[in-house]
Short mmCIF file of C-alpha atoms and ligand atoms in Angstrom, two decimals:
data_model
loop_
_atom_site.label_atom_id
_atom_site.label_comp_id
_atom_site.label_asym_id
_atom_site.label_seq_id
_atom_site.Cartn_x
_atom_site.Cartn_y
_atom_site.Cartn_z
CA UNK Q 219 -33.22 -5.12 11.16
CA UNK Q 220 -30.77 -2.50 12.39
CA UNK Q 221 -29.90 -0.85 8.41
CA UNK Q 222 -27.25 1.77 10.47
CA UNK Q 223 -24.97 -1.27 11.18
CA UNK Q 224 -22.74 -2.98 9.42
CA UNK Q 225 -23.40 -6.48 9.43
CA UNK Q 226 -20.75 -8.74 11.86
CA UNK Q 227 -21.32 -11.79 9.80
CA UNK Q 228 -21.14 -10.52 6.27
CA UNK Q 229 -17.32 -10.12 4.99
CA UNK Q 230 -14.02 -11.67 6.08
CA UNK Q 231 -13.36 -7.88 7.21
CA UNK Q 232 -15.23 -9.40 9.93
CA UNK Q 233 -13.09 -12.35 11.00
CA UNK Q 234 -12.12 -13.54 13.91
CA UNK Q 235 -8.56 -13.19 13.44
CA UNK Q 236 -7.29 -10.55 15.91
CA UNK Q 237 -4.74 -8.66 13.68
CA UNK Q 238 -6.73 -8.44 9.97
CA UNK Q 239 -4.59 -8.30 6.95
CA UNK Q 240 -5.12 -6.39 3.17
CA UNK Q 241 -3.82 -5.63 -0.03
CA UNK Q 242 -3.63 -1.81 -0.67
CA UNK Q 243 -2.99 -0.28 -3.86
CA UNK Q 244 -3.39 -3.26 -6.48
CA UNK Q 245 -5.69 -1.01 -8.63
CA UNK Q 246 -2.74 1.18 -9.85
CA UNK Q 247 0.32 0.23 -11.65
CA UNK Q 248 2.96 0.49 -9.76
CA UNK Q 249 0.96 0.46 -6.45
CA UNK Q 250 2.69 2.29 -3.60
CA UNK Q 251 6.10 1.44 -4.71
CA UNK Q 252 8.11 4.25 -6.66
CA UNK Q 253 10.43 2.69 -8.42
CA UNK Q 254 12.08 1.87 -11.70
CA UNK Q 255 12.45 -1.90 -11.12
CA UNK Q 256 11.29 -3.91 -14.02
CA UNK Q 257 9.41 -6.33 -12.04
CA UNK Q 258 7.14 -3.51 -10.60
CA UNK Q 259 3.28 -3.98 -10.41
CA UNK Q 260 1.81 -3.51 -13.73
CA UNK Q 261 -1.91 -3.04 -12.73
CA UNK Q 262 -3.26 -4.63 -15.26
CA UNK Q 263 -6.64 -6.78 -14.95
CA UNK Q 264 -5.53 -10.79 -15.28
CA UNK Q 265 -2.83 -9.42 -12.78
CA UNK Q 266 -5.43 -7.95 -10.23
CA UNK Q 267 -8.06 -10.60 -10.78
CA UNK Q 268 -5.27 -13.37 -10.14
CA UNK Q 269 -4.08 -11.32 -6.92
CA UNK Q 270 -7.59 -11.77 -4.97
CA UNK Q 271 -7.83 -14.89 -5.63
CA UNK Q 272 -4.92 -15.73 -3.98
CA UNK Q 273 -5.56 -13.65 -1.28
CA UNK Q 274 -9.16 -14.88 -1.07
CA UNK Q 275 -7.77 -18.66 -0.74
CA UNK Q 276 -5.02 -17.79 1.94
CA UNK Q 277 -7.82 -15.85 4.01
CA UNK Q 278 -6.78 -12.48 3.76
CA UNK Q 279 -9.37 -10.05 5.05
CA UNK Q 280 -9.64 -7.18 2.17
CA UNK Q 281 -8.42 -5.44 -0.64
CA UNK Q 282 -8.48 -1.68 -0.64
CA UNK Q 283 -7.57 0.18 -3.76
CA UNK Q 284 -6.65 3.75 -4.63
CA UNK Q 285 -8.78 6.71 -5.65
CA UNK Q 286 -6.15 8.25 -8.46
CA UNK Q 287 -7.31 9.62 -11.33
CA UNK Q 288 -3.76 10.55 -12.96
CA UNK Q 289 -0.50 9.77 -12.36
CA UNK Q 290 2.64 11.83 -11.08
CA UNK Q 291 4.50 11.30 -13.55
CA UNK Q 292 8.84 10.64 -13.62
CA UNK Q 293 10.10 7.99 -16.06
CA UNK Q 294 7.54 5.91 -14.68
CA UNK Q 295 4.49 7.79 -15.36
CA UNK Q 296 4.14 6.46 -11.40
CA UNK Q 297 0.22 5.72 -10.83
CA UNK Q 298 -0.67 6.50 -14.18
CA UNK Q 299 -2.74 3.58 -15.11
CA UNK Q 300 -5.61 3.36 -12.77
CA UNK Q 301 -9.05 1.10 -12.36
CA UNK Q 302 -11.51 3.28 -11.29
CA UNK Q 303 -12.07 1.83 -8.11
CA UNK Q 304 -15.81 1.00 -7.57
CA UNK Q 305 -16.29 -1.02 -11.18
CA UNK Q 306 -12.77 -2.78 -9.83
CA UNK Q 307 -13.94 -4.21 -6.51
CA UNK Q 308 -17.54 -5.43 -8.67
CA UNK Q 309 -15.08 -7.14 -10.67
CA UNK Q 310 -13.22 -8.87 -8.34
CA UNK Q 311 -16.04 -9.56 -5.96
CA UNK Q 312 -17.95 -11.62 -8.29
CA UNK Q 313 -14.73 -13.66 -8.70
CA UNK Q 314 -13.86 -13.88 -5.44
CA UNK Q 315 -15.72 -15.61 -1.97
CA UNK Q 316 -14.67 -14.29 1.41
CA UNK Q 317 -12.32 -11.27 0.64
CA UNK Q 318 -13.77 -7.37 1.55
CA UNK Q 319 -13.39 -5.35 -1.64
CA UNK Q 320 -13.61 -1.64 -0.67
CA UNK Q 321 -14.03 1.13 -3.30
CA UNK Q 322 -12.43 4.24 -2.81
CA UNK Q 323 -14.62 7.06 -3.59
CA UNK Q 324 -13.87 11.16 -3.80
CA UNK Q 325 -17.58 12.24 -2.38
CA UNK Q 326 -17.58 15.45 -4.45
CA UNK Q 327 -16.82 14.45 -7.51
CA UNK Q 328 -19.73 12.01 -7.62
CA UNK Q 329 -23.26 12.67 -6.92
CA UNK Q 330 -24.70 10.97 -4.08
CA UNK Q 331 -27.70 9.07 -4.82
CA UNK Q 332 -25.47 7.87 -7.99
CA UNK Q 333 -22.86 6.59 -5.73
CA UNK Q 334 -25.05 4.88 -3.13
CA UNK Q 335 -26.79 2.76 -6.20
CA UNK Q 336 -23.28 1.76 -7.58
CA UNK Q 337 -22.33 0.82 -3.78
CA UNK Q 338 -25.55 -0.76 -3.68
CA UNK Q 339 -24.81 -2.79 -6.95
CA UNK Q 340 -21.30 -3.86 -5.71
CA UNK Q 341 -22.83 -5.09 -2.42
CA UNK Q 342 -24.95 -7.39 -4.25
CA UNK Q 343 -22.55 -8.81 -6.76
CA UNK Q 344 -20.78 -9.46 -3.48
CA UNK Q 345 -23.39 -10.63 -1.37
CA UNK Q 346 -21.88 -8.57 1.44
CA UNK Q 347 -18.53 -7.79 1.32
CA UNK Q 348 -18.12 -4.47 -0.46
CA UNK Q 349 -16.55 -1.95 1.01
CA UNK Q 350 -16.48 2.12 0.73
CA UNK Q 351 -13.26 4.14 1.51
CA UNK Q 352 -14.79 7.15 1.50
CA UNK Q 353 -11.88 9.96 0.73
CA UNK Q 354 -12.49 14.48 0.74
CA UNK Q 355 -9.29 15.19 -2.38
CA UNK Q 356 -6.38 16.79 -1.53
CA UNK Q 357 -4.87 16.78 -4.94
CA UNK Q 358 -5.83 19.97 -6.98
CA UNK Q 359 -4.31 18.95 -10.51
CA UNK Q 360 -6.77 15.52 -10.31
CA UNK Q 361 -10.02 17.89 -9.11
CA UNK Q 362 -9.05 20.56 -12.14
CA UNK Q 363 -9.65 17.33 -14.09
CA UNK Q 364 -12.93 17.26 -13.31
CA UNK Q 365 -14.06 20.87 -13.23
CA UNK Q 366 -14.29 20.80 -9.45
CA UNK Q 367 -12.33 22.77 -7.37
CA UNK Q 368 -10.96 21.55 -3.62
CA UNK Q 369 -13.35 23.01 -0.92
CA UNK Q 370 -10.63 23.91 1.96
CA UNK Q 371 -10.22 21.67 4.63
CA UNK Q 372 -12.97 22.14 6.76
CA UNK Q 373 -15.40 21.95 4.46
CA UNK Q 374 -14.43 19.64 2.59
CA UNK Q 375 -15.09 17.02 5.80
CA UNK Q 376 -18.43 18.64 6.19
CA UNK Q 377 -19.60 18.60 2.61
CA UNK Q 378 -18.76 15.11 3.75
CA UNK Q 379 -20.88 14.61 6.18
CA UNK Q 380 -23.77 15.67 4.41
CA UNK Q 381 -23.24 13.32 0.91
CA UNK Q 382 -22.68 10.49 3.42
CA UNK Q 383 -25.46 11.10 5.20
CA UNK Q 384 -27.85 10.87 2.05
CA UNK Q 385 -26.30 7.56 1.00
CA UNK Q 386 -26.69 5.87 4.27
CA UNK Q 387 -30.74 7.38 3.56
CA UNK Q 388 -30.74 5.90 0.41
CA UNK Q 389 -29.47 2.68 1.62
CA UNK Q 390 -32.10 2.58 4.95
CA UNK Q 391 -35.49 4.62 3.75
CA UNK Q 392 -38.53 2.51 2.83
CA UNK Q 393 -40.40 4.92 1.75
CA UNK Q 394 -39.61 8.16 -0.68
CA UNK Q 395 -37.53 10.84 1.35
CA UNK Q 396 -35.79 14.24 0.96
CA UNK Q 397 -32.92 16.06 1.81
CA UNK Q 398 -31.93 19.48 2.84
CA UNK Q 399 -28.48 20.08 3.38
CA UNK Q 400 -25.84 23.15 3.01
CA UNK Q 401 -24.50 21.54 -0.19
CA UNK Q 402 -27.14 18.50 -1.10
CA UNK Q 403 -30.97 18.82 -1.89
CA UNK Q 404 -33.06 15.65 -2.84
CA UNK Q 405 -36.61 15.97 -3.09
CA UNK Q 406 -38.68 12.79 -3.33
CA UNK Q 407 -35.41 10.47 -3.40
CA UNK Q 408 -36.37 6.67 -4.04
CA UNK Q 409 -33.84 3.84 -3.67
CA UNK Q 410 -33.93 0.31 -4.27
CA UNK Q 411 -32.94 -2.05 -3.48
CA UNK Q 412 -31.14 -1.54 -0.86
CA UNK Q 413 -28.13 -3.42 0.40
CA UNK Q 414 -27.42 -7.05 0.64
CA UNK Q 415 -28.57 -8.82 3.53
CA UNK Q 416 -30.35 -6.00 5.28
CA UNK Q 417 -27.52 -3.67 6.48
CA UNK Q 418 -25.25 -1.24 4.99
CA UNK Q 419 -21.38 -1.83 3.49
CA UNK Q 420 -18.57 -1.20 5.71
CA UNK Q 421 -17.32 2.11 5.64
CA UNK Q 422 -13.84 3.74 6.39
CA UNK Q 423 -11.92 6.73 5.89
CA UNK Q 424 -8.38 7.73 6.39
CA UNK Q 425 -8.48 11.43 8.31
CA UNK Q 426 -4.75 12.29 9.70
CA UNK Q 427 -6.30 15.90 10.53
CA UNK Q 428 -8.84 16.39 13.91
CA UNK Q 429 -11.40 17.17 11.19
CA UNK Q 430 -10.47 13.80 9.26
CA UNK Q 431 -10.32 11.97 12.74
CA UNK Q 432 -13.33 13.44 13.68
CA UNK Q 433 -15.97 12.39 10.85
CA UNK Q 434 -13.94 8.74 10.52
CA UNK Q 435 -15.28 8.08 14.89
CA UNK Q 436 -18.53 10.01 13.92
CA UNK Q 437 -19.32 7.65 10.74
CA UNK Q 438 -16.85 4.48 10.02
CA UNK Q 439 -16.67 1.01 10.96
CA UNK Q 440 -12.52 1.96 10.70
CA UNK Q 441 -9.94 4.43 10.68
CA UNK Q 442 -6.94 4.16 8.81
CA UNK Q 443 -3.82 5.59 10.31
CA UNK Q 444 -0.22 6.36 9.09
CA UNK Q 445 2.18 5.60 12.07
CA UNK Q 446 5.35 5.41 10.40
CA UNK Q 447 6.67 8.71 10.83
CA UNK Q 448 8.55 7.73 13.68
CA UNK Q 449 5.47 7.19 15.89
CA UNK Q 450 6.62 5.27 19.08
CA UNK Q 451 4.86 2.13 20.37
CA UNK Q 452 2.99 3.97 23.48
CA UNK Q 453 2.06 7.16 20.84
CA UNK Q 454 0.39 4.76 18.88
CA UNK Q 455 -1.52 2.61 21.27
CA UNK Q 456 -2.77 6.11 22.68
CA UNK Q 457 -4.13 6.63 19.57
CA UNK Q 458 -5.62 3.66 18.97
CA UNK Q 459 -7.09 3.93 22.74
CA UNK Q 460 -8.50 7.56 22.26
CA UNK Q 461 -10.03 6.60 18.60
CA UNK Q 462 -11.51 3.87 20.20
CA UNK Q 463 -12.61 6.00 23.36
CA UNK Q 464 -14.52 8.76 21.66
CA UNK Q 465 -16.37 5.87 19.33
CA UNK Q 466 -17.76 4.64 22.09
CA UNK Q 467 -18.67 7.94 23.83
CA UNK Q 468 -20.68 8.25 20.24
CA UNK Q 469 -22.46 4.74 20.96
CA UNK Q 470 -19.92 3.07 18.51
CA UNK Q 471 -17.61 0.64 17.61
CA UNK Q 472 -14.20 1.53 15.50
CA UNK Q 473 -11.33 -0.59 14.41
CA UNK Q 474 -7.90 1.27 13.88
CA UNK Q 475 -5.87 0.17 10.86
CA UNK Q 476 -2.59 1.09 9.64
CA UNK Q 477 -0.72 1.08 5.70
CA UNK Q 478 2.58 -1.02 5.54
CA UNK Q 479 5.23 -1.77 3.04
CA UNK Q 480 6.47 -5.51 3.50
CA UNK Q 481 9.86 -6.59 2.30
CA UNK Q 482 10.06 -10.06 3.28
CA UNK Q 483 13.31 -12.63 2.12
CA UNK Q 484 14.37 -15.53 3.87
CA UNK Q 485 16.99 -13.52 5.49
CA UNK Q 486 17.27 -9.98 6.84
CA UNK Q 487 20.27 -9.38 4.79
CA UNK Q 488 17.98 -10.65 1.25
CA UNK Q 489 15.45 -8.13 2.56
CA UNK Q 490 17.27 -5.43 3.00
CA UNK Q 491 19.18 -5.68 -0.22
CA UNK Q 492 15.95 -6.11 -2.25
CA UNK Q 493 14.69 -3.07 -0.48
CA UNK Q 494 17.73 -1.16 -1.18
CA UNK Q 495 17.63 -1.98 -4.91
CA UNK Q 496 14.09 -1.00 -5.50
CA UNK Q 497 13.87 1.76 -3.12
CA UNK Q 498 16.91 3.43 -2.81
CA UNK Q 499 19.19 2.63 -6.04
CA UNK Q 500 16.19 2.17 -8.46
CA UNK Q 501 13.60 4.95 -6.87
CA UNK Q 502 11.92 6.75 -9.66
CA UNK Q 503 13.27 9.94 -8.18
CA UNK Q 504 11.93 12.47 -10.51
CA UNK Q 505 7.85 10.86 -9.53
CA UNK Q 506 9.12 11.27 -5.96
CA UNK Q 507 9.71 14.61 -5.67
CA UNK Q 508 6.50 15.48 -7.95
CA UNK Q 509 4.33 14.25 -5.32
CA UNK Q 510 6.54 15.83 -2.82
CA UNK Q 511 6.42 19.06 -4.36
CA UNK Q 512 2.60 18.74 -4.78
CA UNK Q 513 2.97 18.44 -0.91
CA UNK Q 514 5.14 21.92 -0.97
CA UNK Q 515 8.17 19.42 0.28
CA UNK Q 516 10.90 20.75 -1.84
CA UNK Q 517 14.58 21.44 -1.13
CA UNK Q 518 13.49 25.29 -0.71
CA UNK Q 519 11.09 24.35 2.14
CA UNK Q 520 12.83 21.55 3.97
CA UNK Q 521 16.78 21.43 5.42
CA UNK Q 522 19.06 18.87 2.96
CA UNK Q 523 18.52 16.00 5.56
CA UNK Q 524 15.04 16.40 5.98
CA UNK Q 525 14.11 16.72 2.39
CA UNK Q 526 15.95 13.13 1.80
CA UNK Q 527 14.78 11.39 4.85
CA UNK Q 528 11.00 12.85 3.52
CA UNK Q 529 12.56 11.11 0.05
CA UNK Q 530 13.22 8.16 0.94
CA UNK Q 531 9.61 7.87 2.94
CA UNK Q 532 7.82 8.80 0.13
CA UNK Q 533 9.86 6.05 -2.43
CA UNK Q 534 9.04 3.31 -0.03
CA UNK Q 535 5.02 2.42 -0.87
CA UNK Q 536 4.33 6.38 -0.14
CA UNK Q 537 5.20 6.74 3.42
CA UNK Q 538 3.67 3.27 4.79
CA UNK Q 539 5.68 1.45 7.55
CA UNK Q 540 8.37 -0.09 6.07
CA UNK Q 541 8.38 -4.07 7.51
CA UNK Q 542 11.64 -5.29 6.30
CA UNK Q 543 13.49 -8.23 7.27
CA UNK Q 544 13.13 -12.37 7.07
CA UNK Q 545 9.47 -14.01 8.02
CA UNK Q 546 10.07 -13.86 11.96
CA UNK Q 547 10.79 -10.39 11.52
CA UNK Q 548 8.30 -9.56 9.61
CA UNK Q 549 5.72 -11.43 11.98
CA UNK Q 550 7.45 -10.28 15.02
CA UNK Q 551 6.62 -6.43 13.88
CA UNK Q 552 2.95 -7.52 12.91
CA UNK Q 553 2.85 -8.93 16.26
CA UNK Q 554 4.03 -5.36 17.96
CA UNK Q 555 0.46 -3.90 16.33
CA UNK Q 556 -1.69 -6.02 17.42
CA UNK Q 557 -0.23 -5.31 20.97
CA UNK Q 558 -0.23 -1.82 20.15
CA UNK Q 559 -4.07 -2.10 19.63
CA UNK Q 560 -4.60 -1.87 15.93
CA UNK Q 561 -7.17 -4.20 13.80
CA UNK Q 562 -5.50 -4.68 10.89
CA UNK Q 563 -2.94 -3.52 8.07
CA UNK Q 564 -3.05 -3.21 4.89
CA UNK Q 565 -0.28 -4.06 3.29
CA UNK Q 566 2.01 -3.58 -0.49
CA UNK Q 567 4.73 -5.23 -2.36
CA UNK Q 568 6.91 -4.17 -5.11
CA UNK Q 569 4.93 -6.93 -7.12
CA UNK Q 570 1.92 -8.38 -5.25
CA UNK Q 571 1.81 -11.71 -7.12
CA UNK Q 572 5.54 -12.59 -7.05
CA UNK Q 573 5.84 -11.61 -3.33
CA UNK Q 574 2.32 -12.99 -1.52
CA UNK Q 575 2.72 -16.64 -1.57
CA UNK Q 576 6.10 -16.35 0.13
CA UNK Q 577 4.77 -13.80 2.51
CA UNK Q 578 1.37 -16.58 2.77
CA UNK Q 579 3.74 -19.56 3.25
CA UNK Q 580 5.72 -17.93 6.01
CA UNK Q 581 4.72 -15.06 7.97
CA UNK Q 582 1.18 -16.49 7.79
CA UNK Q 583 2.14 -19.35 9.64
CA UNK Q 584 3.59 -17.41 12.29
CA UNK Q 585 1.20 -15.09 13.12
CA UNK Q 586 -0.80 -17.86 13.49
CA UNK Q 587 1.03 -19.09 16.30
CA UNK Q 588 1.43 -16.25 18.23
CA UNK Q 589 -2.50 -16.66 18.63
CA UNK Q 590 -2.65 -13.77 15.76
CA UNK Q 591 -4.61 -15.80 12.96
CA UNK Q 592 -6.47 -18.53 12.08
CA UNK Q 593 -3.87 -21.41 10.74
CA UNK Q 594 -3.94 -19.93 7.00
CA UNK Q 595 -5.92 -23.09 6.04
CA UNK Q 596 -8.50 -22.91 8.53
CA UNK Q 597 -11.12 -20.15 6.39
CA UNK Q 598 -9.64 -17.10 7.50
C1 FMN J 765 -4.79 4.16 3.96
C2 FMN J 765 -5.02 5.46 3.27
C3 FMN J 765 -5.68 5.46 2.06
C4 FMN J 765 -5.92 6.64 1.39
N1 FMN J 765 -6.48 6.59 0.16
C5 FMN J 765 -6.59 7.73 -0.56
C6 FMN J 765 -6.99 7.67 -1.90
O1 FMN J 765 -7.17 6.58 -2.44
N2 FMN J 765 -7.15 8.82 -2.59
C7 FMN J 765 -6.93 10.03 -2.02
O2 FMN J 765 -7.10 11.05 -2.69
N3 FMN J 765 -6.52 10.13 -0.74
C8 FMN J 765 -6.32 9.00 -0.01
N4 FMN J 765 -5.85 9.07 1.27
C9 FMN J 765 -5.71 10.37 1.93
C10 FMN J 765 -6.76 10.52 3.04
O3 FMN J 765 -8.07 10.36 2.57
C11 FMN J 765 -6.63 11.86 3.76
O4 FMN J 765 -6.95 12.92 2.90
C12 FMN J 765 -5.23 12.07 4.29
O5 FMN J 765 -4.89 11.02 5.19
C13 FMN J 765 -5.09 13.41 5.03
O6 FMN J 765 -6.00 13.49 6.09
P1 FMN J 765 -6.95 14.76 6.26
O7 FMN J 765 -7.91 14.73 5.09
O8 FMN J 765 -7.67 14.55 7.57
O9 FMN J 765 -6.09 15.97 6.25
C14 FMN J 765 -5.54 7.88 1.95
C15 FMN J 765 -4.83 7.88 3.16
C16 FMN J 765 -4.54 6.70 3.81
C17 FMN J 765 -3.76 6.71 5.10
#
């Protein structure tokens, strides 16, 4: 049994549909919309619990949630009620069947050997199909929280390196073992039991710097990648190509992913109104340009245009690619990724359970014709 693999058979992740499909940011009310709109995501558990079922039925591949420990603030408090991730995917794994269920997990604020038993314990209560995001902090007011301060950025990949490597120990040594790292010592480490099924979770991180890049085609089954910053269609099937290059000059295998933000109305003009209402009229302004700031985008550092293009970005599910329009549209764009290369996308709404079943019933269909998808019916 090859323990250093992730297991083909084990988690919808794994389908054989050729452009995979999640849920991002259910764990945190609001999710990656900023805005004041009163039907905005609350969060909340029956709502989160009700969400993956309904994706788990319609055969979407995974839900991947947020590692935020406190919110930005505005008159939204915007993120400010948050599942901690791990304890959320158990949850909804043992109420779910096919559906991934990542956790997203800062590696220094949690030891280790802790966090490879609670991956471990998901995994089980899964029978498979947990999931670890594996995220370094960038945001110092959430690590003053905790006592810990941000390593810079270097480091922070390499420190890393090393708590990843004693998990995927923990999760593949039969007998006792020990580690001795820069940052991580573990004498006489014991660990059972170990994953489900014989093999190890999936794993992915979301690196946008060479460093980030680096460890996610050293380590992951997948990268996730922003491309909506006005990334052409060529820049980002080069990426996906070179990602996908240097994996395999490593002896591995990587999927590329990428984060949208789906408006979806049975016609453009719906969509775009809807959009405009949430995201433009009703932005919760004041939690936008908090995070901004915490970004050092203000209007001192940035020209007037550029601040308010960066603005509007950032309302709009936090800079994902914005996929507005009626169902053909919105499949027609899906269908540009999967040309471009990518595996999969994981997706928001402004409110997951009002929006999905439309979203299901049409573009679902669709990409199922263009040879994207199983017909949603058909088990994913
Ligand atoms: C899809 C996606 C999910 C992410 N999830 C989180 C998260 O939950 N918590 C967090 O602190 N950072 C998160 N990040 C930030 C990344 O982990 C990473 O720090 C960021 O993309 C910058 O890359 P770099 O670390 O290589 O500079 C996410 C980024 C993306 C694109």
């Amino acid at each position: 049994m090859d323990r250093d693999n992730s297991n083909g058979e084990r988690a919808a992740m794994y389908s054989a549909n050729r452009l995979k499909l999640g849920l991002f940011g259910a764990n945190c009310s609001s999710g990656r919309a900023v805005t004041l709109v009163p039907e905005r995501w609350s969060g909340d558990w029956a709502d989160c619990l009700r969400l993956a079922q309904m994706a788990d039925a319609a055969g979407i591949e995974f839900m991947l949630p947020i590692g935020r420990w406190k919110g930005y603030g505005g008159d939204t408090d915007y993120q400010g009620a948050t599942f901690e991730t791990v304890t959320w995917a158990c949850g909804l794994l043992a109420r779910t069947k096919r559906l991934t269920v990542f956790g997203t997990v800062h590696a220094p604020l949690i030891a280790p050997l802790i966090a490879a038993k609670e991956f471990v314990t998901a995994d089980h209560i899964g029978e498979g199909r947990f999931g670890l995001n594996i995220v370094c902090g960038w945001n110092e007011g959430e690590f003053e929280m905790f006592g810990a301060a941000l390593r810079d950025h270097e480091t922070r990949y390499e420190y890393a390196q090393e708590w990843l490597d004693v998990i995927k120990l923990a999760w593949s040594a039969p007998e006792d073992f020990d580690f001795a790292g820069r940052f991580i010592t573990v004498k006489g480490g014991r660990a059972k039991p170990k994953p489900y099924g014989g093999t190890r979770p999936l794993i992915m991180n979301a690196g946008a710097s060479a460093s980030g890049q680096a460890f996610a085609i050293r380590n992951c089954d997948a990268l996730f990648s922003n491309i909506s910053n006005g990334i052409s269609f060529d820049e980002t099937a080069g990426h996906v190509k070179n990602v996908r290059a240097l994996a395999r000059q490593g002896g591995r295998d990587i999927g590329v992913y990428t984060v949208g933000v789906v408006t979806c109305r049975p016609t453009a003009r719906e969509a775009q109104e809807y959009y405009r209402h949430c995201i433009v009229d009703n932005a919760d302004w004041r939690a936008v340009d908090s995070i901004l700031a915490m970004k050092n985008i203000t209007p001192e550092t940035r020209a007037p245009d550029e601040f308010q293009r960066l603005r509007n970005h950032q309302a709009n599910g936090m800079g994902g690619l914005p996929l507005i329009g009626d169902p053909d549209m919105v499949a027609q764009e899906l269908a540009q990724l999967a040309a471009a290369g990518l595996t999969g996308i994981a997706v928001s709404f402004v409110n997951y359970l009002d929006e999905l079943p439309y979203f299901c019933a049409e573009v679902l269909p669709r990409l199922a014709r263009l040879g994207l998808r199983a017909k949603p019916d058909g088990g994913g």
